[in-house]
Coordinates of C-alpha atoms in Angstrom, one line a residue:
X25 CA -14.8 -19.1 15.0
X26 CA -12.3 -17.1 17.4
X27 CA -10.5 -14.6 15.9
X28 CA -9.3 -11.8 18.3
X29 CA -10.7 -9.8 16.3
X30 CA 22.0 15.0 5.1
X31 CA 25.7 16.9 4.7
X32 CA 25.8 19.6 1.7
X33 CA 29.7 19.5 1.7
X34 CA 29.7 17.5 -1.9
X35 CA 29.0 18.5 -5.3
X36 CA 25.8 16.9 -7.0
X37 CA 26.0 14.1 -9.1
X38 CA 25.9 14.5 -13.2
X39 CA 22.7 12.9 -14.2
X40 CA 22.8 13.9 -17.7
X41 CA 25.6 13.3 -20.6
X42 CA 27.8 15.8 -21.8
X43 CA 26.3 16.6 -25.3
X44 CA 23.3 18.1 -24.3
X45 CA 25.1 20.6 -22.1
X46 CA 26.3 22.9 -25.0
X47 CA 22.2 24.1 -25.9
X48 CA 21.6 24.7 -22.5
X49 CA 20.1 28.2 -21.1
X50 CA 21.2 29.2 -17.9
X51 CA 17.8 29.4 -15.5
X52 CA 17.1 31.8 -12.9
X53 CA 15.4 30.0 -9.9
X54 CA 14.5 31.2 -6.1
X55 CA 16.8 30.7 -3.6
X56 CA 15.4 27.7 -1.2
X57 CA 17.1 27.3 2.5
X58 CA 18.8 23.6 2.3
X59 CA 18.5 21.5 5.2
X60 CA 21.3 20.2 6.9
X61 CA 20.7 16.6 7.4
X62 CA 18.5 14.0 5.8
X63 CA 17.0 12.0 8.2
X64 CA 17.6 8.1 7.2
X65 CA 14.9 7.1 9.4
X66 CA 11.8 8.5 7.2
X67 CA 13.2 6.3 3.7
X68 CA 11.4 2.8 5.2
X69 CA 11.0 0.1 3.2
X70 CA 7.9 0.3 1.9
X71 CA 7.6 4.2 1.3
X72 CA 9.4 7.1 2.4
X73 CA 7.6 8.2 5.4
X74 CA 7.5 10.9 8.5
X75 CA 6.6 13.4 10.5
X76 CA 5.9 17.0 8.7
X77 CA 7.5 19.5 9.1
X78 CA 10.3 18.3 11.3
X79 CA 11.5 15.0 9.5
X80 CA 9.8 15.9 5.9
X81 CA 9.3 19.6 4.5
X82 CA 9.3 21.2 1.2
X83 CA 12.8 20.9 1.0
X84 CA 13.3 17.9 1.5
X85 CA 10.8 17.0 -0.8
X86 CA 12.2 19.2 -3.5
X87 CA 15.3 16.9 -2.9
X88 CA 13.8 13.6 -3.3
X89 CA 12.2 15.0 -6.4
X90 CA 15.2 15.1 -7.9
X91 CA 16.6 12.4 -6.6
X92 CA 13.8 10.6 -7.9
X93 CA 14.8 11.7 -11.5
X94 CA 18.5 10.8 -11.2
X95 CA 17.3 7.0 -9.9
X96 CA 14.9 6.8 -12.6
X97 CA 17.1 8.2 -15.4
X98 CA 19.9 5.3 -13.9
X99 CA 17.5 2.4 -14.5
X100 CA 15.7 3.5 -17.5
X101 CA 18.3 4.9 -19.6
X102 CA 16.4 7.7 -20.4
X103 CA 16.5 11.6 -20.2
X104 CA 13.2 13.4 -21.0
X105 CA 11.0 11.3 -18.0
X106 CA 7.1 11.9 -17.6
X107 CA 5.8 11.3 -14.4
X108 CA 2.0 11.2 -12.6
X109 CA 1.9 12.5 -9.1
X110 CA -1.0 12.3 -6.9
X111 CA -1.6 13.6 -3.4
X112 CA -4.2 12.7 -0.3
X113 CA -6.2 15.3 1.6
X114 CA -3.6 15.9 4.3
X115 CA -3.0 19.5 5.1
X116 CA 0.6 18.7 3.9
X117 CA 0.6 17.8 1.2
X118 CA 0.0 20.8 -1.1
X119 CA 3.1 22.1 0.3
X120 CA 5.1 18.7 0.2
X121 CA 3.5 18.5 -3.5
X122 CA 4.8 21.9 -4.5
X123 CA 8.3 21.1 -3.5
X124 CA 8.7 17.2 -5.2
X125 CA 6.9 18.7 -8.6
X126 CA 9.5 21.3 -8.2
X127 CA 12.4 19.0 -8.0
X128 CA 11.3 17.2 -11.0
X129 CA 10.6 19.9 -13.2
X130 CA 14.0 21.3 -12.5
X131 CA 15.2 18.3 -13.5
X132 CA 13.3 18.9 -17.2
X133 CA 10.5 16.5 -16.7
X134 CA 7.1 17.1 -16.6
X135 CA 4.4 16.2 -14.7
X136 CA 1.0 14.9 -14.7
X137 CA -1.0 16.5 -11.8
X138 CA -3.9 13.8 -11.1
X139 CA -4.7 15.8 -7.8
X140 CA -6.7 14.1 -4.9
X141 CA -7.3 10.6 -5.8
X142 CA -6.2 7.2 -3.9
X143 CA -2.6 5.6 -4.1
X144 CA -4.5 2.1 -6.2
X145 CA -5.4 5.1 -9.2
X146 CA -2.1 6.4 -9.0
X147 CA -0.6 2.8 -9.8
X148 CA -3.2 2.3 -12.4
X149 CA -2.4 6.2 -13.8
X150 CA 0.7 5.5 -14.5
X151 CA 0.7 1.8 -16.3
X152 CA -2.8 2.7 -18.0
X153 CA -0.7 5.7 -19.5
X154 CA 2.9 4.1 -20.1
X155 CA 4.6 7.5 -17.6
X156 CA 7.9 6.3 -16.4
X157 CA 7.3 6.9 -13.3
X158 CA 4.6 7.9 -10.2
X159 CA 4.5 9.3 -6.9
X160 CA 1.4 10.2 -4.5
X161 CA 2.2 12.5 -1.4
X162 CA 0.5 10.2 1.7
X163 CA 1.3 8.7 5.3
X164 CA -1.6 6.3 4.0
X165 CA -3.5 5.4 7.5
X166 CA -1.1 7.1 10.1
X167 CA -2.6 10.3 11.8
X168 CA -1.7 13.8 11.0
X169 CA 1.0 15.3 11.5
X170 CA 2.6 12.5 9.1
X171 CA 2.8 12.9 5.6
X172 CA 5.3 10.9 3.0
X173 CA 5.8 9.2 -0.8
X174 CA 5.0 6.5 -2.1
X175 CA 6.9 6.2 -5.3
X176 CA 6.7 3.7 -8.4
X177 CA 8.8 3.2 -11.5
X178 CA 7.4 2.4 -15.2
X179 CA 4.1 0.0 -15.3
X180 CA 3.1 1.5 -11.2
X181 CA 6.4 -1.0 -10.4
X182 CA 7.0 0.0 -6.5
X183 CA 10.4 1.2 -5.4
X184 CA 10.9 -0.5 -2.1
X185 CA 13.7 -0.2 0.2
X186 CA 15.8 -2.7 -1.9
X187 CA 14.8 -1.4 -5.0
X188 CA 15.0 2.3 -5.2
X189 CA 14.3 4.4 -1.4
X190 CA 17.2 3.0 -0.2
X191 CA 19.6 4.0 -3.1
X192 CA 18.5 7.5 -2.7
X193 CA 18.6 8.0 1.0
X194 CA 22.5 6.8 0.5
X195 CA 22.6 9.3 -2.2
X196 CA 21.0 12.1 -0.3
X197 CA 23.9 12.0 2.7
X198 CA 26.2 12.1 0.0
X199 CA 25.0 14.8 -2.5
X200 CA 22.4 18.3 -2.4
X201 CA 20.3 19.1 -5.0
X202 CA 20.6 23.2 -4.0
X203 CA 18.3 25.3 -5.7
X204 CA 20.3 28.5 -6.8
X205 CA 19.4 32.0 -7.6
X206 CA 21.2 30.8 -11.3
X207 CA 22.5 27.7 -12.7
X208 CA 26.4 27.7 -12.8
X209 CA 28.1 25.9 -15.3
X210 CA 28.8 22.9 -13.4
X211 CA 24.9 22.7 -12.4
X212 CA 24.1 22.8 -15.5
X213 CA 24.0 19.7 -16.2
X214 CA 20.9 19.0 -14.1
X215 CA 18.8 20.2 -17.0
X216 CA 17.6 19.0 -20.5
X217 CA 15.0 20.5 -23.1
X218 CA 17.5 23.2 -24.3
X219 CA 17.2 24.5 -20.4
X220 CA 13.5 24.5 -20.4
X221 CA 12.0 23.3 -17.2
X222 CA 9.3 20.6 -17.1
X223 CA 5.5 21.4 -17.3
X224 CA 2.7 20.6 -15.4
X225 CA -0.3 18.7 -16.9
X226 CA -3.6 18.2 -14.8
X227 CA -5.4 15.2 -16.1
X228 CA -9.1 13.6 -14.9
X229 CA -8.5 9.8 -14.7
X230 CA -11.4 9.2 -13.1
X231 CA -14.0 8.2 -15.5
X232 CA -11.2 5.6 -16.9
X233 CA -10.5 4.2 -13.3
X234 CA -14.2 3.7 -12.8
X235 CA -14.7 2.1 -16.2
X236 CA -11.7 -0.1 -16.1
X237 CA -12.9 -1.4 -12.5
X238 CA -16.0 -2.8 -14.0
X239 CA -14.9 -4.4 -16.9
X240 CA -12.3 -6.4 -14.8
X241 CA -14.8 -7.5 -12.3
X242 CA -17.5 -8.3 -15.2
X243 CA -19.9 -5.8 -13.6
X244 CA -22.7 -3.9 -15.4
X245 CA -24.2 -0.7 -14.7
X246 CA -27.1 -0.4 -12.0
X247 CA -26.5 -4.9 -11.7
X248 CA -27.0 -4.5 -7.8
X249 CA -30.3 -2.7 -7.2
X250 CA -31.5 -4.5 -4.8
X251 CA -28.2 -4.6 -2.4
X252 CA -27.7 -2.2 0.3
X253 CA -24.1 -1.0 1.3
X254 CA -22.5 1.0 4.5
X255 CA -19.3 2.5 3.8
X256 CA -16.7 4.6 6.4
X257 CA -13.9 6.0 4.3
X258 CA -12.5 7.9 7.5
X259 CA -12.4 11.3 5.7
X260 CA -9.9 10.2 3.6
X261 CA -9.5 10.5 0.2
X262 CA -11.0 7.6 -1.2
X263 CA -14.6 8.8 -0.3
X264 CA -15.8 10.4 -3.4
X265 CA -14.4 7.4 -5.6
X266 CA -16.2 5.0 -3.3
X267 CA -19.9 6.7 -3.8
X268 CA -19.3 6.7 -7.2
X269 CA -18.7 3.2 -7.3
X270 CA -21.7 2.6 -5.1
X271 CA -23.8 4.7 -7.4
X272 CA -22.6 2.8 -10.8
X273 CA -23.2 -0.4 -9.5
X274 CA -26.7 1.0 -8.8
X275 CA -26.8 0.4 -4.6
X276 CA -28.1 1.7 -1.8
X277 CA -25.7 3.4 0.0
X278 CA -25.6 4.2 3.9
X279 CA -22.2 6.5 4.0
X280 CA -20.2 7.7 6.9
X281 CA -17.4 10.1 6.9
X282 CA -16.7 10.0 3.0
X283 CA -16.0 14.1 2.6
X284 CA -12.4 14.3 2.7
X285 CA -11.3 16.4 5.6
X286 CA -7.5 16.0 6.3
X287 CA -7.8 16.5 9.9
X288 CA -10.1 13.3 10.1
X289 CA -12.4 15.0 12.6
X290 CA -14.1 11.0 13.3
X291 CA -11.1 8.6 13.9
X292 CA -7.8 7.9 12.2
X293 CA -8.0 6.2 8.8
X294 CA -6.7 2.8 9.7
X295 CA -9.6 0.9 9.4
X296 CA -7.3 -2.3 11.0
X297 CA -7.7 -1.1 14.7
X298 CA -11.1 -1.8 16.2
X299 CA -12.3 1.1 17.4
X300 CA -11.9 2.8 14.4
X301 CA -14.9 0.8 13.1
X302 CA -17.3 1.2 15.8
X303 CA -20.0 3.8 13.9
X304 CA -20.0 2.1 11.0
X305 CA -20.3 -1.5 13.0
X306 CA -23.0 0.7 14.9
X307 CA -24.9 1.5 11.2
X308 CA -24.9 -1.9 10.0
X309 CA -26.5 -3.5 13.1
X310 CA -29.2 -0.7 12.8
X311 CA -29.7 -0.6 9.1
X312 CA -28.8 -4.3 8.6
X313 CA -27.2 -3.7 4.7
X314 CA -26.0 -6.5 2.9
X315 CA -22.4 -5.5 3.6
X316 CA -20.4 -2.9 4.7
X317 CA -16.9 -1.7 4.3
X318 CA -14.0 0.6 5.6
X319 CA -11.2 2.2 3.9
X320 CA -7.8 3.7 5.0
X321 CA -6.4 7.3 4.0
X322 CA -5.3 6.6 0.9
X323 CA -8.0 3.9 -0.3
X324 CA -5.4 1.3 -0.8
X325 CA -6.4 -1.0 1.9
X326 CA -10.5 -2.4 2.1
X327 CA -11.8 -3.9 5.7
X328 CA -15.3 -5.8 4.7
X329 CA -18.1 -6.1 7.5
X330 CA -20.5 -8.5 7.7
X331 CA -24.8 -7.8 7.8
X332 CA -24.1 -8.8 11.7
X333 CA -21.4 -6.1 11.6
X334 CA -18.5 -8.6 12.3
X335 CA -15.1 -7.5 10.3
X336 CA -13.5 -10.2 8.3
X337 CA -10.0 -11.1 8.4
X338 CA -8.1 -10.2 5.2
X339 CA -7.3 -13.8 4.9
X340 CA -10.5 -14.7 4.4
X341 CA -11.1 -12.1 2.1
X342 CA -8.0 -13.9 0.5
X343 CA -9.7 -17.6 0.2
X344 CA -13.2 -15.9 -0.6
X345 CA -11.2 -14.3 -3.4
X346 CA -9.3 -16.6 -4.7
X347 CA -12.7 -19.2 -4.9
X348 CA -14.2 -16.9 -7.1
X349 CA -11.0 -16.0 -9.2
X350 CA -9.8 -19.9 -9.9
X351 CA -13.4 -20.2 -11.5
X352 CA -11.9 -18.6 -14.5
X353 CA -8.4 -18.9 -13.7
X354 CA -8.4 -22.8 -13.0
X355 CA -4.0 -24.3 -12.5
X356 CA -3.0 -20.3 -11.6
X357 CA -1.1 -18.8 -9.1
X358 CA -2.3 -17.0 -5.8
X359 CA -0.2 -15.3 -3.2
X360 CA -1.2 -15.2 0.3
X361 CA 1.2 -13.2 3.0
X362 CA 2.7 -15.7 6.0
X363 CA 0.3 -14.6 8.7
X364 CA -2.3 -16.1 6.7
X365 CA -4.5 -18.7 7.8
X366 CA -4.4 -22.3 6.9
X367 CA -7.8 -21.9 5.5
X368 CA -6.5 -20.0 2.5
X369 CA -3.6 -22.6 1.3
X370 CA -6.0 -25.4 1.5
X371 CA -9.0 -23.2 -0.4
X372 CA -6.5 -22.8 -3.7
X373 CA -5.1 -26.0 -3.6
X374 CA -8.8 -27.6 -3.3
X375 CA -10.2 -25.0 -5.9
X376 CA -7.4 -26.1 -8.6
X377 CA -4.7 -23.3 -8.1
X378 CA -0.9 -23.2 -7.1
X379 CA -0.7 -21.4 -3.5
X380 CA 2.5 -19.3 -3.0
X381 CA 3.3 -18.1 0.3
X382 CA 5.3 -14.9 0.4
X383 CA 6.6 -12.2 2.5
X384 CA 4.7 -8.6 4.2
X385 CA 4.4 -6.1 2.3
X386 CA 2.9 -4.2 -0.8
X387 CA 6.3 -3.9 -3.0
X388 CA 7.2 -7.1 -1.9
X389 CA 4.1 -9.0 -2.8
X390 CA 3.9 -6.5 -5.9
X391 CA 7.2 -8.2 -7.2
X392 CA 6.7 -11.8 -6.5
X393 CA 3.4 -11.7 -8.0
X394 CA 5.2 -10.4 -11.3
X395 CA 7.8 -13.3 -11.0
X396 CA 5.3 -16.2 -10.6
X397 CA 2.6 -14.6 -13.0
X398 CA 0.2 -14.8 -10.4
X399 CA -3.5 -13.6 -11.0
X400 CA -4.4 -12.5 -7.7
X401 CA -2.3 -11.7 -4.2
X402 CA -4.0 -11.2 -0.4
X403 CA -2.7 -9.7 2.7
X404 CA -4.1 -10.1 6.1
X405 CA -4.0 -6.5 6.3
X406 CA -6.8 -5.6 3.8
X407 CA -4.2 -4.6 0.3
X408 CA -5.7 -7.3 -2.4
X409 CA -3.7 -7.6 -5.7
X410 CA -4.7 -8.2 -9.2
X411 CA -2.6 -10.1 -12.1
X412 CA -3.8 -9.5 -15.3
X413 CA -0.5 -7.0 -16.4
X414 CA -1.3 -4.4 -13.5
X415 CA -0.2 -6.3 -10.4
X416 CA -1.6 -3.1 -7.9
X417 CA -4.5 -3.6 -5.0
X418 CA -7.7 -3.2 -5.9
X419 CA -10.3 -2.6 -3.5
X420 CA -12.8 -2.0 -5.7
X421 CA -12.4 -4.8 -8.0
X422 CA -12.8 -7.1 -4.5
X423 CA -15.7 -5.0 -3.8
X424 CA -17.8 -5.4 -7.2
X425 CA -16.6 -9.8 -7.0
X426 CA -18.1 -10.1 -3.7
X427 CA -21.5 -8.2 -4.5
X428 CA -21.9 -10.0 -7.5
X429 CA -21.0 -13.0 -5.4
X430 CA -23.9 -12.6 -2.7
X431 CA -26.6 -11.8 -5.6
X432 CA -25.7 -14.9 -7.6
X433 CA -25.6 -16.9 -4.6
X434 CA -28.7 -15.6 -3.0
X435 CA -26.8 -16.0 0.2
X436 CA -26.0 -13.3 3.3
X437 CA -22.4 -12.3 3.4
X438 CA -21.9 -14.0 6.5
X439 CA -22.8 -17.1 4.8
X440 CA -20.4 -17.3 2.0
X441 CA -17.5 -16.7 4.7
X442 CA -18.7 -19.2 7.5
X443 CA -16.9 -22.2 5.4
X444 CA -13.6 -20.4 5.6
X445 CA -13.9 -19.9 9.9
X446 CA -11.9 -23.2 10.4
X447 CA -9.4 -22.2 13.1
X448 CA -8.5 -20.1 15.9
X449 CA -6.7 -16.9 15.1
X450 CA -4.5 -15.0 17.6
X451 CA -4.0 -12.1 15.2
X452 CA -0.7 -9.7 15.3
X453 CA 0.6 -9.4 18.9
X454 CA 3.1 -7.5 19.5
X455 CA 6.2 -7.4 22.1
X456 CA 8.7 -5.0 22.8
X457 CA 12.5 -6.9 22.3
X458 CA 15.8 -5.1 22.2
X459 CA 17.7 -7.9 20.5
X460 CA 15.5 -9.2 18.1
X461 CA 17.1 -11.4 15.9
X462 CA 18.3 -13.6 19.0
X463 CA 15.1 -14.1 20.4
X464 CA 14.3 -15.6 16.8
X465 CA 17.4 -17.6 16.9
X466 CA 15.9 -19.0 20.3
X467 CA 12.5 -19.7 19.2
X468 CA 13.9 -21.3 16.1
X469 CA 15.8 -23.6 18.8
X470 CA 13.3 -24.5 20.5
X471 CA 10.7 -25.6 18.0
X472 CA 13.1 -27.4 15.7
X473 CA 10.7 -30.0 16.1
X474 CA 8.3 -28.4 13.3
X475 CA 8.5 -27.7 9.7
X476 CA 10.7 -24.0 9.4
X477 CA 9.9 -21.3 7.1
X478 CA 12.0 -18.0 6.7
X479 CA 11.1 -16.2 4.1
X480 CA 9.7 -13.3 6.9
X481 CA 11.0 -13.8 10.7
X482 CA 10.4 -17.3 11.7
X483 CA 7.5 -19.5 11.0
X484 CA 7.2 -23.1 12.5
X485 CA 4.3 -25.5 11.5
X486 CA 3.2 -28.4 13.4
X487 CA -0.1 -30.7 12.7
X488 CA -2.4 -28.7 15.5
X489 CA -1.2 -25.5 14.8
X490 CA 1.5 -22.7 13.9
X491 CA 3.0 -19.5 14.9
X492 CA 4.6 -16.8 13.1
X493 CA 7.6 -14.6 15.0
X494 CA 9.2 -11.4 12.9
X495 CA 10.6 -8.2 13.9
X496 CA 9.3 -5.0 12.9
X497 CA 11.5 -2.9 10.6
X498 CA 11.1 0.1 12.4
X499 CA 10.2 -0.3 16.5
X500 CA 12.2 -3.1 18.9
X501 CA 8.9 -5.4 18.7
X502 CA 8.5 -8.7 17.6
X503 CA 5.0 -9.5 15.9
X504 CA 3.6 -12.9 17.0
X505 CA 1.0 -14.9 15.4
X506 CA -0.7 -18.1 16.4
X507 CA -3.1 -20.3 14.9
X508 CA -4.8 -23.5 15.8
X509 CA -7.3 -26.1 15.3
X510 CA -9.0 -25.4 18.5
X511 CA -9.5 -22.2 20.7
X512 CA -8.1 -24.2 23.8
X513 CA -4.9 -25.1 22.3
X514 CA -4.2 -21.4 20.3
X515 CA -4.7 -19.9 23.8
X516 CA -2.2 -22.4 25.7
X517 CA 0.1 -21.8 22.6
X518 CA -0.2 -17.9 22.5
X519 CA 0.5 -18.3 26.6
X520 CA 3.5 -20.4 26.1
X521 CA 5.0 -17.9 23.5
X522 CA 3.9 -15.1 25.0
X523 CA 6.4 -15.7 28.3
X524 CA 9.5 -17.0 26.1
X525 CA 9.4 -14.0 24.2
X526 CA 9.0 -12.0 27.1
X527 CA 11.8 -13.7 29.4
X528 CA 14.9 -11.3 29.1

């Protein structure tokens, strides 16, 4: 049914305790140029994110690499800090890696140099191998010239705004990590290891991603043979890990755009706007495969195509999922974001599970699945999560369950979603709004009338239908979403709301 489709005035904070001062070497390092100003804007709340070079360069990134270490060091309680660090194919981020490795290794930690792989191995990298902490250097799906962090604490935890990017953008206007031709005395105390600087470690986790990813989903090697599979990973990084999966799992593959090329020659990875899926919705209705699928830059987010070459809504994905988990998992928890459909609450409640409804977001989700020992999280936007003690999207895992799904079933992919096409879908509109938060107030006025949720914006449920208000984080827009129980009615409701939020 319808679904459209800095200043540097200050000195740097002591991270480290007086006693291991006295063994310390004096280092000679290169002089590095300091920036004058840290621009807040680029520490979001998701990620620390911008445009490179003139929001983010190597010295900023030197800077948040140690940063990074002081934050860490604060909540762990701990000196001598290993962390993994990944990177995507942007022409970047070489240069953005060189100078957060730098940082950290000048703050006595080493590092564990995983190279290209997607941000969902990073967060298994680093809970697989007990580091205290991870970064990957990505802008995920935005174009070039954007690069940024996304950064993670002990067992792949995410720092969000509240959690960690916010503390050091605070701490960055207030103290410079300067690189110095030699460590003075009162510098010093930046380093451990009797003055020895961290090391680099390259490590392969590739085989052990792959590996792990089967055994979760219960797959064997070469079990689909007779299924045929179209994938566009948009240049991006997550290419070569997709084939392999492909080639494990023993498919046919039809492949577009899955050599990494960080000027992503064929579209943008963001495989949530339309026309980036147009060739590979262009291959499926020629080769007619038994699914196809899209990724974004840094593999963390999966868009699923039906054999008709339709896209499915995440939250679909979402009640698919979470049918298939509860099998196993019968009286457990599943999140679902608050754009979600309906269709998914109702699917875990009638499957025997406890549906939680929770904020946008990947850190956020992340966390309130660890609270509520939840086995399995969904977003409308494509991130799927899995319990089990990793609590980190896995694409692939959703990928292998839905295969197996449509062999067991003997059914066309099209078929095991129909069930879940119940209502009419406005998806995410967006408005522009200078005040935001009174235009919410407003709404909230005027639909008294319905049952209120804020936990993100303003949702208001009635017994036709729903809508979802809540302002961006980073542009004046609002974000609207409607859903109803008939096309006629989400179309008079999406026009109703539509001019409120409009009216000045």
């Amino acid at each position: 049914m319808g679904r459209p489709t800095i200043p540097t005035e200050k000195p740097i904070e002591i991270c480290y305790n007086k006693k291991a001062i006295r063994s310390i070497k004096i280092l000679k390092m290169k002089k590095v140029n300091l920036r004058t100003k840290t621009p807040p804007e680029i520490f979001r709340l998701y990620d620390i994110r911008g445009i490179y070079p003139q929001d983010l360069d190597e010295e900023l990134a030197y800077q948040i690499g140690r940063c990074f270490i002081c934050f860490l060091r604060k909540k762990q309680k701990k000196k001598k800090l290993k962390i993994g660090i990944a990177r995507d194919i942007r022409p970047s981020s070489p240069i953005l890696f060189k100078g957060f490795s730098e940082g950290i290794r000048d703050e006595g930690c080493d590092i564990v140099d995983f190279g290209l792989i997607t941000t969902p191995m990073l967060y298994f990298a680093v809970s697989y191998f007990g580091y205290n902490g991870g970064a990957i250097i990505t802008a995920s799906h935005n174009p070039n010239p954007w690069n940024g962090l996304k950064l993670t604490g002990e067992k792949a935890v995410p720092l969000s705004g509240n959690t960690g990017i916010f503390w050091m953008r605070n701490h960055l206007a207030k103290h410079s990590f300067s690189k110095e031709k030699t460590l003075s005395p009162s510098t010093v105390r930046n380093v451990i290891s009797n003055g020895a600087r961290g090391k680099i470690i390259k490590k392969n986790i590739e085989r052990t991603y792959l590996n792990l990813t089967f055994k979760l989903a219960k797959v064997k090697k070469n079990e689909f043979k007779t299924l045929n599979v179209a994938v566009d990973a948009g240049n991006g990084v997550a290419g070569p890990i997709a084939l392999k999966i492909l080639e494990k799992a023993g498919t046919n593959v039809y492949p577009l755009y899955c050599q990494p090329d960080g000027s992503f020659p064929n579209h943008v990875p963001d495989p949530l706007l339309k026309q980036n899926l147009g060739d590979i919705v262009a291959l499926i209705r020629k080769k007619k495969p038994t699914l196809g699928f899209a990724l974004d830059g840094d593999g963390d987010r999966i868009v699923f195509i039906d054999e008709m070459g339709r896209a499915i809504p995440g939250d679909l994905i979402t009640a698919l999922m979470a049918r298939i988990i509860l099998r196993d998992k019968f009286g457990e928890k599943i999140l679902y974001d608050i754009r979600s459909s309906n269709v998914v609450r109702e699917v875990i409640s009638g499957e025997g599970g406890v549906p939680v409804c929770y904020k946008i977001g990947h850190a956020l989700i992340k966390e309130k699945m660890r609270r509520e020992k939840a086995v399995f999280a969904g977003e409308l936007s494509g991130h799927y999560y899995l319990g089990k003690n990793l609590f980190y999207e896995v694409p692939f895992f959703v990928l292998l369950k839905i295969l197996k799904e449509i062999k067991e079933k003997g059914a066309g992919f099209s078929n095991l979603i129909k069930p879940y096409r119940k209502y009419y879908h406005s998806g995410e509109i967006n408005f522009e709004v200078e005040n935001k938060e009174r235009k919410i107030r407003e709404l909230k006025n005027l639909y008294s009338n319905g049952k209120i949720l804020e936990i993100d914006g303003l949702r208001v449920d009635f017994k036709d239908w729903w809508f979802l208000v809540r302002p961006s984080h980073t542009e004046p827009l609002l974000r609207l979403v409607i859903e109803a129980k008939t096309k006629k009615l989400m179309e008079k409701k999406k026009k109703e709301l539509s001019k409120l939020i409009s009216q000045t």
